[in-house]
XYZ file of C-alpha atoms in Angstrom:
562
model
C 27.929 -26.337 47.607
C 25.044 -29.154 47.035
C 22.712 -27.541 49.237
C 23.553 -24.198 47.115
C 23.019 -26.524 44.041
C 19.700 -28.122 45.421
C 18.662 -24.592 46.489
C 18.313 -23.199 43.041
C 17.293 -26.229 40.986
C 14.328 -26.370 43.197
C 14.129 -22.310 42.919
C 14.356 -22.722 39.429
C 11.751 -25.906 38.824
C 9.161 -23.398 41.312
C 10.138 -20.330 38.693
C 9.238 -23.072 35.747
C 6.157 -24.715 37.334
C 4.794 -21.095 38.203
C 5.467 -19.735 34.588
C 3.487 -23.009 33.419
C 0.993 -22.435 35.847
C 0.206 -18.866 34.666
C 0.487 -20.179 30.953
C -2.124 -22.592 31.221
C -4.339 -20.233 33.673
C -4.198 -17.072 30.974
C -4.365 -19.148 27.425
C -6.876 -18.026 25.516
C -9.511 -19.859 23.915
C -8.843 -22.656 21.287
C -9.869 -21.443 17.612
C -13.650 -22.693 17.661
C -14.078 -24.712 14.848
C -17.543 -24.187 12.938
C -17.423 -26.435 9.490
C -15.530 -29.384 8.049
C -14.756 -26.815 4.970
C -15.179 -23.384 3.254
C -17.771 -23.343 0.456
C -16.744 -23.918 -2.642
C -17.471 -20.235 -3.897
C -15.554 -18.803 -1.053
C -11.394 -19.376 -1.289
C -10.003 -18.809 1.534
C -6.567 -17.456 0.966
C -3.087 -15.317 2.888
C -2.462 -11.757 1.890
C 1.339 -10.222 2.410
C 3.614 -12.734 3.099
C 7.319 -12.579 2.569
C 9.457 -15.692 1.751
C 13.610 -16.095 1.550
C 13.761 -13.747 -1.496
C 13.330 -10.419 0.796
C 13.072 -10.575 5.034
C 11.367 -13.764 4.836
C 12.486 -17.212 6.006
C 11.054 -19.888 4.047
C 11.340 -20.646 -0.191
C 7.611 -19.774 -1.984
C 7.063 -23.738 -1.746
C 7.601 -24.426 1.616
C 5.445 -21.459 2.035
C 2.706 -22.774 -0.185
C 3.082 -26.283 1.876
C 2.520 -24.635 4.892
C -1.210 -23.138 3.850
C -1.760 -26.204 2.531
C -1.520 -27.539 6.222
C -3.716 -24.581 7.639
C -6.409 -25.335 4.892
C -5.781 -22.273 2.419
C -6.607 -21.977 -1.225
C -4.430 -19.080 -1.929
C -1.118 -17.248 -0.960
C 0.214 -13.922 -2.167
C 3.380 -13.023 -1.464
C 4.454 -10.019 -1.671
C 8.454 -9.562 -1.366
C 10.397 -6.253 -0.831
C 11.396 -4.796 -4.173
C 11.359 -2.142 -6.120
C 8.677 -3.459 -9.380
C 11.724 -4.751 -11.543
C 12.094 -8.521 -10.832
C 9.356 -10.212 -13.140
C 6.537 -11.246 -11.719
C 6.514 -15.034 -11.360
C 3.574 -16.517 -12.847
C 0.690 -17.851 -10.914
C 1.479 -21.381 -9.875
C -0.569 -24.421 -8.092
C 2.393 -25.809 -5.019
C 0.692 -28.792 -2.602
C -2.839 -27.486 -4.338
C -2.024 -23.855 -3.021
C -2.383 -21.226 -5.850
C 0.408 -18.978 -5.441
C 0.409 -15.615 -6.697
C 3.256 -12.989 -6.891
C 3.387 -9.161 -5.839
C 5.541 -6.853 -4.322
C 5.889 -4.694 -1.783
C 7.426 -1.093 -2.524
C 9.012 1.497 0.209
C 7.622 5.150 -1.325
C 8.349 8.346 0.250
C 5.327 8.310 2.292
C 5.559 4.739 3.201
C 4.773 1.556 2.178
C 2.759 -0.214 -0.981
C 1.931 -3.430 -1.844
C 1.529 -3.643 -5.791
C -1.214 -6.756 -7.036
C -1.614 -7.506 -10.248
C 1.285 -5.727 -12.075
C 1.094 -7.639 -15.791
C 5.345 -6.712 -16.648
C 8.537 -5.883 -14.862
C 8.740 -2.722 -14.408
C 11.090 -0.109 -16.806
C 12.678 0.986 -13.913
C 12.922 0.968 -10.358
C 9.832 2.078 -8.613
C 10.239 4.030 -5.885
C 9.740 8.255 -5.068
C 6.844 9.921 -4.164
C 3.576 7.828 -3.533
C 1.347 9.272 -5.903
C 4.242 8.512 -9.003
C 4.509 4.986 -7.635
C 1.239 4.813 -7.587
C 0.580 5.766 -11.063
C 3.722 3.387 -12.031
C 1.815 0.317 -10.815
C -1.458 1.685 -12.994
C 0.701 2.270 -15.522
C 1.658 -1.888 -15.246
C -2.064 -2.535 -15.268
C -1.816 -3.124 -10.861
C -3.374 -2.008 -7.979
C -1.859 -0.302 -5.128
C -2.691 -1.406 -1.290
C -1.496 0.767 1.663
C 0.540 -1.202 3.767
C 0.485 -1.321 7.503
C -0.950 2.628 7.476
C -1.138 3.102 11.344
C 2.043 1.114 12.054
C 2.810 2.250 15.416
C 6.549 2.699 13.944
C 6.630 6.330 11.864
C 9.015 4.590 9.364
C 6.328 2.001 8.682
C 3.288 4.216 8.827
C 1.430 5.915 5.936
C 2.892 9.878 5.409
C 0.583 11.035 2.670
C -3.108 11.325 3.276
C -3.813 13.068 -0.158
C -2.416 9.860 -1.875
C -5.100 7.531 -3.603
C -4.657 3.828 -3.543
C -7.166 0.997 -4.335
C -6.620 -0.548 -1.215
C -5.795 -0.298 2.058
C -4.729 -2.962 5.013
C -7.663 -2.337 7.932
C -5.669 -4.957 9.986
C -1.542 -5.365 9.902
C -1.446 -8.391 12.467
C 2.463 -7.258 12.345
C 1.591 -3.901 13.290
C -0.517 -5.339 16.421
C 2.470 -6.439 18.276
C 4.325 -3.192 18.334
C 2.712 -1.113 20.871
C 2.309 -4.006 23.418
C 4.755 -4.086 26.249
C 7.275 -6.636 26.934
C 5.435 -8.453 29.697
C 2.087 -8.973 26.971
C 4.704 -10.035 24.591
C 6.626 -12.691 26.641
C 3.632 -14.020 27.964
C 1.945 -14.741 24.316
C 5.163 -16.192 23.830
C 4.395 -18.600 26.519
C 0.882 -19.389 25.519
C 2.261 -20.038 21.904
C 3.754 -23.179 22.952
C -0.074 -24.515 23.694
C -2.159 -22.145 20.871
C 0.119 -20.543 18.392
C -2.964 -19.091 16.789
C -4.682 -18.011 19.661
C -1.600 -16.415 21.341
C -0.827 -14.094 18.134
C -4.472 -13.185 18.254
C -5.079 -12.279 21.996
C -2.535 -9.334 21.014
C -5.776 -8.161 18.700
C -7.294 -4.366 19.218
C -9.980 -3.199 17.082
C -7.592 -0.863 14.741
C -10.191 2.483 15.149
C -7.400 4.393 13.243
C -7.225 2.169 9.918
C -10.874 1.789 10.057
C -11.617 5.411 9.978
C -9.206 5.990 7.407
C -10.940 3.140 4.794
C -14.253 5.119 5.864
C -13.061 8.521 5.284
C -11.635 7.673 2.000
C -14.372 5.077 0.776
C -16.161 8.216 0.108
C -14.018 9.267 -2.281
C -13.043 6.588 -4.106
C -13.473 2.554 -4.356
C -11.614 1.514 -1.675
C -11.103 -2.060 -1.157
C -10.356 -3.196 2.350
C -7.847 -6.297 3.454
C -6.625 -8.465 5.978
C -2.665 -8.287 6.326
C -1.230 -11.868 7.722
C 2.594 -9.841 7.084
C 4.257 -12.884 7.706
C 8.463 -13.101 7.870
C 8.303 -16.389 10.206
C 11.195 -14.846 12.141
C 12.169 -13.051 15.583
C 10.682 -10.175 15.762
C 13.875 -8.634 16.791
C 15.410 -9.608 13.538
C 15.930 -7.195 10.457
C 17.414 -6.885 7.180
C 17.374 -9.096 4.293
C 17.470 -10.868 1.955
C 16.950 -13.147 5.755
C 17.247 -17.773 4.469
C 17.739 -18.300 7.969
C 16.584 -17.725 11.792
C 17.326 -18.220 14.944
C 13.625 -18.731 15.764
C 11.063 -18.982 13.680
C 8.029 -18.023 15.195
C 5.374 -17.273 14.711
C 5.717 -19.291 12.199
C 4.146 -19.433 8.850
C 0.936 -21.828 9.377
C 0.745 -19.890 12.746
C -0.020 -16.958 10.751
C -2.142 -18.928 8.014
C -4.493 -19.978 10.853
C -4.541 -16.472 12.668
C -5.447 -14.052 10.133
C -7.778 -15.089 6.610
C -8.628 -12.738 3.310
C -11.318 -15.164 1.606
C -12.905 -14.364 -1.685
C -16.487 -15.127 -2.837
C -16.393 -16.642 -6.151
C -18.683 -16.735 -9.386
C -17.055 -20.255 -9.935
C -15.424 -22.899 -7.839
C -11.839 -22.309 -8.697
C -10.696 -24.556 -12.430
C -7.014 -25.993 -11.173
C -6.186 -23.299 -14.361
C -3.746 -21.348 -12.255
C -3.691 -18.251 -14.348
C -7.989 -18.434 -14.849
C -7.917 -18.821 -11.038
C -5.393 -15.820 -10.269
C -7.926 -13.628 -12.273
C -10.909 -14.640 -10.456
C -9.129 -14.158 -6.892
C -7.067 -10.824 -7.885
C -10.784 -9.652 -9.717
C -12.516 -10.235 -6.778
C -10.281 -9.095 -3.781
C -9.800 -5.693 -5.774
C -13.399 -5.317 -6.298
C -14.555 -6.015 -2.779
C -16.065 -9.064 -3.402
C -14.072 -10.297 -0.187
C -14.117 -10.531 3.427
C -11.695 -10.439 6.669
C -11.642 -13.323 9.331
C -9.631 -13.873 12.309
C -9.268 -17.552 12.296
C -7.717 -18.057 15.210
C -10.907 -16.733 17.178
C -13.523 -19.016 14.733
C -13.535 -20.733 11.789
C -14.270 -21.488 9.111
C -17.007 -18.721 8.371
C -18.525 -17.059 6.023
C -20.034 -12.786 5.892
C -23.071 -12.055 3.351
C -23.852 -8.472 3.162
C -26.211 -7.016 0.693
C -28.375 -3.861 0.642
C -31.983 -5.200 -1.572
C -33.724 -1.991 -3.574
C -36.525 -1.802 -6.432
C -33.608 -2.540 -8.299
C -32.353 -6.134 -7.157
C -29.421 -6.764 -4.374
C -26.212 -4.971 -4.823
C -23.274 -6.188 -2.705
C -20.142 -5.442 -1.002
C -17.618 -3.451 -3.219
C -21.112 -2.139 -5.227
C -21.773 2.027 -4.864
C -24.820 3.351 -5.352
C -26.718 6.792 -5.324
C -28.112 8.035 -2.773
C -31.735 8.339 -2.717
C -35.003 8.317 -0.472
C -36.210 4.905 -1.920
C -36.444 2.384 1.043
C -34.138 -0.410 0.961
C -33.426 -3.194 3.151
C -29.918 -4.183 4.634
C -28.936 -7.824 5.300
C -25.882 -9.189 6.538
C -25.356 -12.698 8.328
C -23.207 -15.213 9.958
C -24.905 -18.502 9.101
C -22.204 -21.065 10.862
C -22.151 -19.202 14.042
C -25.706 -17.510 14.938
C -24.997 -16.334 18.593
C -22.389 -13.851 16.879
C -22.927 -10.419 17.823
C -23.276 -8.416 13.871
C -23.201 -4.974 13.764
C -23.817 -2.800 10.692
C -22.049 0.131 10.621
C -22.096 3.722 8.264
C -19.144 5.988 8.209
C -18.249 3.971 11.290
C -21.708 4.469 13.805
C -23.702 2.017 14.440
C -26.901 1.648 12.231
C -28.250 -1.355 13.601
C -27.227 -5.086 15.441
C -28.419 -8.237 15.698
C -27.372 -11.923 16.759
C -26.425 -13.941 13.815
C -27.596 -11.440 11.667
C -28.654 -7.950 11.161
C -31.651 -6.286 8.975
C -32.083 -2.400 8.301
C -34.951 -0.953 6.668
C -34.350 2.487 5.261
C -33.752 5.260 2.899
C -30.728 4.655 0.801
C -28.618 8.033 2.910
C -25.132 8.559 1.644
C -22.934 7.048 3.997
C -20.154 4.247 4.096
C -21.473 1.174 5.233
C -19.731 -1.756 6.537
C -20.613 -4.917 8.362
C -18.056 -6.180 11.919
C -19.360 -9.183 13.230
C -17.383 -10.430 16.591
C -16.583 -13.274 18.760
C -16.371 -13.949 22.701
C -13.101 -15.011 21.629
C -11.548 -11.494 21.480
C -12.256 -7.780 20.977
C -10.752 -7.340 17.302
C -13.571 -7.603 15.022
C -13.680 -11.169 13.794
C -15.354 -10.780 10.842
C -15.075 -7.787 8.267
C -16.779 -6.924 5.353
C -15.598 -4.433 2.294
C -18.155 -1.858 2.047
C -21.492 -0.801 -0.147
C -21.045 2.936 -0.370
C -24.194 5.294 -0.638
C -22.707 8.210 -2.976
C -24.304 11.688 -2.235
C -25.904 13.547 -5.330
C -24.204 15.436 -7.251
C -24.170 19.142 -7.056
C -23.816 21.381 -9.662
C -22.683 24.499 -8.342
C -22.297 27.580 -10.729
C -18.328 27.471 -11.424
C -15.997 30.694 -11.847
C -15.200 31.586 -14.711
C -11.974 29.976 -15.453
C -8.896 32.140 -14.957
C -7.085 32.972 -18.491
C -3.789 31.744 -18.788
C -1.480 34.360 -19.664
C 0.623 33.615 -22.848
C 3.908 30.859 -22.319
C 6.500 32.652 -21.526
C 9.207 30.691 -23.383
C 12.914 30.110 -22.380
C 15.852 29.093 -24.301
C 17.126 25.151 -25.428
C 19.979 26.567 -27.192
C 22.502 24.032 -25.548
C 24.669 26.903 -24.834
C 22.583 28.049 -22.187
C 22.207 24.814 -20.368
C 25.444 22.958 -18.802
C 25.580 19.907 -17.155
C 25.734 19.052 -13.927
C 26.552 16.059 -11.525
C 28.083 14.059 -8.770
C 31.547 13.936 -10.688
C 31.754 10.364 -12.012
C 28.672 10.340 -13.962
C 27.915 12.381 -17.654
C 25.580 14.346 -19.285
C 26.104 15.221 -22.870
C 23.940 18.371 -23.918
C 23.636 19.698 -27.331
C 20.457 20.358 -29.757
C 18.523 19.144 -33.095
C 15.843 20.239 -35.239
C 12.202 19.545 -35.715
C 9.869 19.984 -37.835
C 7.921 21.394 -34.112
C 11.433 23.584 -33.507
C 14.521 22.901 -31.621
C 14.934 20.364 -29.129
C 17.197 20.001 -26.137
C 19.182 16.682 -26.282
C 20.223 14.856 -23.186
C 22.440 11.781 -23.186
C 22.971 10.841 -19.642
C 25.424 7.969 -18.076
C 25.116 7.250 -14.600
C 28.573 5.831 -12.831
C 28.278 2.010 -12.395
C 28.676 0.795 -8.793
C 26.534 0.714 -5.630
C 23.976 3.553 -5.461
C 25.517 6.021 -3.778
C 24.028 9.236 -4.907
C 25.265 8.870 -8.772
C 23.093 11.845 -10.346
C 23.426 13.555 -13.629
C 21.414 16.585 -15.020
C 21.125 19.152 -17.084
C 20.903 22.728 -15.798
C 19.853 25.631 -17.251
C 21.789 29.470 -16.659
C 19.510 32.028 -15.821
C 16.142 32.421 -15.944
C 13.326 35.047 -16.548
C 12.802 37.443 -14.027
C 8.931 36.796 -13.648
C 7.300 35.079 -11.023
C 5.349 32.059 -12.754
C 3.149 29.090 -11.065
C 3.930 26.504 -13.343
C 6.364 25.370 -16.121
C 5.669 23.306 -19.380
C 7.379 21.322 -21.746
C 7.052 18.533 -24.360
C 9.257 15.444 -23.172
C 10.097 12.253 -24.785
C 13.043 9.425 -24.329
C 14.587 6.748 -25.833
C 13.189 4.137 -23.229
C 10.295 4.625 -20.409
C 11.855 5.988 -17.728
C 11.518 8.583 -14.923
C 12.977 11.999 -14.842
C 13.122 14.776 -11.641
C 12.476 18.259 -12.763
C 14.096 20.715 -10.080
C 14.227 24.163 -9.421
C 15.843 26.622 -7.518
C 13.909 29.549 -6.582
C 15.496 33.284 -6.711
C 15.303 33.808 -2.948
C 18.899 33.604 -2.289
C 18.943 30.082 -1.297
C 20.307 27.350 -3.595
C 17.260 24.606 -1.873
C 16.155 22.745 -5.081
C 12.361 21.917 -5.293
C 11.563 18.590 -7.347
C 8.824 16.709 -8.938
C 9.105 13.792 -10.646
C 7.653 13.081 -14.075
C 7.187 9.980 -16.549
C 8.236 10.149 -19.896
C 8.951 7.306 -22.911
C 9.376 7.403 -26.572
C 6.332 9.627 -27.399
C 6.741 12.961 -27.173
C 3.963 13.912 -24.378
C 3.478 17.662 -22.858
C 3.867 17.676 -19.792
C 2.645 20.902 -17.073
C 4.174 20.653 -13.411
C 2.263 23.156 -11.434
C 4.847 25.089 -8.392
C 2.230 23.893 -5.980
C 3.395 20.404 -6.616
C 6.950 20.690 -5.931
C 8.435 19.197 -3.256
C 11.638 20.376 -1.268
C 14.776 18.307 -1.980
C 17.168 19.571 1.002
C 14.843 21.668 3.609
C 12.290 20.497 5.783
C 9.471 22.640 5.669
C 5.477 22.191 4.922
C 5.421 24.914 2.853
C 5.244 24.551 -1.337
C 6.095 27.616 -3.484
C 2.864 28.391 -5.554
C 3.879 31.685 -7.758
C 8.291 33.219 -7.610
C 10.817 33.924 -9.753
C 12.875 30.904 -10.598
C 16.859 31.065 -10.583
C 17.693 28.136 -12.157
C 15.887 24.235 -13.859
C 17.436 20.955 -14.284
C 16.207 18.016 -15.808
C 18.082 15.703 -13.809
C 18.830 11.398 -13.749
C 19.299 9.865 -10.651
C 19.166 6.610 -8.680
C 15.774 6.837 -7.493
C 14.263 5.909 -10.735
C 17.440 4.513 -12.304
C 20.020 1.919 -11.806
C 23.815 2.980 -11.141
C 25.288 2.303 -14.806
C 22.478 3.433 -16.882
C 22.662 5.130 -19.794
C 20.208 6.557 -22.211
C 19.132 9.981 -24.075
C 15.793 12.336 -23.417
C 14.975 15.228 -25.347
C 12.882 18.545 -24.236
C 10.840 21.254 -26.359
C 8.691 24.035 -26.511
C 9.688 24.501 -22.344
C 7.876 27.815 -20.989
C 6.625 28.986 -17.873
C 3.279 30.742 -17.097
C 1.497 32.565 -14.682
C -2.083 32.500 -13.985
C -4.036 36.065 -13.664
């Protein structure tokens, strides 16, 4: 029995000794530090972190004293929710300005909301592009989190959706598609370099990068580093999440891996709402760049393209034209840095340290990476200066003539309500001065969501195949309501779209083509058929089990398009 018992303690110190052996052999290099601070018009801050209030382990202060410790000026966390929670106001914790946002699961995936001024009416949530016009509607800005997620449920589902923003780098999406052998051994080397162990599991993200490219075009697209810290096992789910049975990586881990800093007009004040402004104006206007701390810092990314004009920077667009102009980017605290400016994602030009381009100002996206020995992610990103094409001002059609509404009945006799048995609708009409309106009072049955819908639902239809219906909406409170229909195929699938209405009465046109199916999958969208049946209908999506409240409809029609 001892010799059994010597046998595998000595197995098991070899197994230990070997496994330290390999550790110290494979660790990758210590972060490379280049400066005894950040400039005082650059604030180095940590986008997307989640504390105890969602899937998150640690309160918003012990968060805030933990980027104090890694050097940071600025946190935003952005918790799981769904818009209504009030935003807390910005707040200075251990000399970290803290600022609130939240992330929201759409259909298509999800969004990080910045800036949003108010709670929100009601609970955000639906199709993207409602969301996203929610969060406008809240004076915010929408960011597309984790987009190329390597999990489906986590990855972005709607390419025609526009957001402000987009996450080029998820460093939580970077584990995901490693294998279990790459995993355990960063675990190992985490012990020695936390920072430096999250970071060796770093790929250039070619996928998220093309995407901010492709839709830079389009529209201002700001880009950002995503730090998506939980400070929990990654095998771990659910929330709200106060404790853990390990912690790591843990939250200063993740504050010295992955950096968003900001350049500045002004040092920040101390004035925590002032300072807020300045970082939230500057991140969502490109005025900021991406670093991976863990491979160098700290460090700082100038890019400007100089013309007759004067310099215009990143997050500027400008027209295209065949006036010469030169580019400039630069890495002044590390000049053996390999910099590389890029358009629509091809190389234009590199340099050591620093790049210049002389040239015609050609319509393009351009961007600057700048990288490290220290790994193959890019270490430094900047937003881009985008080169808009002219304009072209092609002869248009002739615009089709609408043929005359087709109107349909609000006599509440025709309409009947419908709903999951517990909750009401109450249907019956009133007069205008514009007519007669269609009154809805709705009351949703209290209790866990669990499919509580009420509606109103109109008998039968006109015979005619139309491509779009209209009405005039209002309510007695903001709120959300799904129009549906059920086309005359034989089939009782319901088609949906989702439209905003509050207390002024607004007219409101919801095109076939923008339906989308309720109960089939398919990737097909109706565009011109006879309809059997409408509702207006009230449902958890947009409203809380328990609600209660009354909308009115007029003047609803249908049309057709010759």
């Amino acid at each position: 029995m001892r010799l059994v018992l010597r046998t595998l303690i000595l197995t098991t110190a070899a197994l230990v000794a070997a496994v330290g052996v390999y550790t110290v052999l494979t660790l990758p290099p210590a972060p490379q530090q280049l400066a005894a601070k950040w400039p005082a018009l650059v604030a180095a801050g940590a986008y997307h972190i989640h504390s105890s209030r969602s899937d998150g382990t640690a309160t918003v202060d012990a968060i805030a004293e933990a980027a104090h410790r890694a050097g940071l000026a600025f946190v935003i966390i952005t918790d799981h929710g769904d818009a209504t929670r009030p935003p807390d106001p910005p707040s200075y914790r251990h000399g970290v300005l803290v600022i609130d946002a939240v992330e929201i699961n759409t259909a298509a995936g999800h969004v990080v909301a910045l800036g949003i001024n108010a709670a929100a009416p009601y609970p955000l949530a639906g199709e993207a592009r409602d969301v996203i016009a929610d969060v406008h509607r809240l004076g915010g800005k929408v960011v597309l989190a984790h987009p190329d997620s390597p999990i489906r449920e986590f990855s972005w589902q709607d390419p025609g959706a526009i957001a402000d923003g987009i996450e080029w780098l998820s460093a939580d999406s970077e584990w995901r598609d490693e294998t279990y052998t790459r995993l355990l051994g960063a675990a190992a080397r985490s012990a020695v370099r936390p920072a430096a162990a999250v970071a060796s599991l770093f790929a250039r993200p070619d996928r998220s990068l093309r995407r901010w490219d492709r839709d830079a075009r389009a529209h201002a697209e700001f880009g950002v580093a995503a730090v998506d810290a939980h400070a929990r096992g990654l095998w771990e789910t659910g929330e709200p999440r106060r404790s853990t049975w390990l912690a790591l990586p843990s939250y200063e881990t993740m504050f010295r891996t992955v950096v968003q800093a900001v350049s500045l007009d002004a040092p920040l004040s101390g004035d925590a709402t002032a300072d807020a402004t300045s970082v939230l104006d500057a991140l969502t206007r490109g005025r900021s760049f991406s670093l991976i701390a863990a491979y160098a810092a700290p460090a700082t990314l100038s890019f400007f393209v100089t013309t007759a004009a004067g310099p215009s920077h990143a997050g500027d667009r400008l027209p295209a034209s065949s006036e010469r102009a030169e580019w400039n980017a630069m890495v002044p605290e590390l000049p053996a840095a390999r910099v590389v400016l890029l358009r629509d994602g091809k190389t234009v030009a590199t340099g050591q340290g620093r790049v210049q381009h002389r040239g015609p100002l050609d319509a393009g996206v351009y961007r600057v990476e700048a990288f490290h020995p220290a790994g193959p992610a890019p270490w430094l990103v900047s937003n881009p200066i985008v080169i808009e094409p002219p304009r072209v001002d092609d002869d248009q059609p002739e615009p089709s003539r609408p043929e005359p509404l087709l109107p349909f009945t609000l006599a509440a006799a025709d309409w009947r309500s419908e709903g999951d048995g517990l909750s009401r609708a109450s249907i019956s009409n009133q007069g205008t001065d514009a007519g007669i309106e269609l009154k809805v009072g709705y009351a949703l049955a209290p209790g866990p969501p669990s499919g509580q819908y009420t509606s109103a639902a109109s008998r039968e239809l006109l015979q005619d195949s139309v491509d779009r219906i209209e009405f005039t909406a209002r309510a007695d409170k903001p709120m959300r309501i799904s129009v549906q229909v059920r086309l005359r195929n034989g089939r009782s699938a319901r088609w949906i779209r989702s439209v905003y209405i509050d207390p002024s009465p607004r007219r409101i046109t919801v095109p076939l083509s923008e339906l989308e199916p309720a109960d089939l999958q398919t990737s097909q969208r109706p565009v011109a058929a006879p309809l059997q049946s409408m509702l207006f209908v009230v449902d958890t999506i947009n409203s809380r089990p328990g609600t209660t409240g009354t909308f009115w409809i007029s003047g609803l029609g249908f049309r057709k398009v010759q």
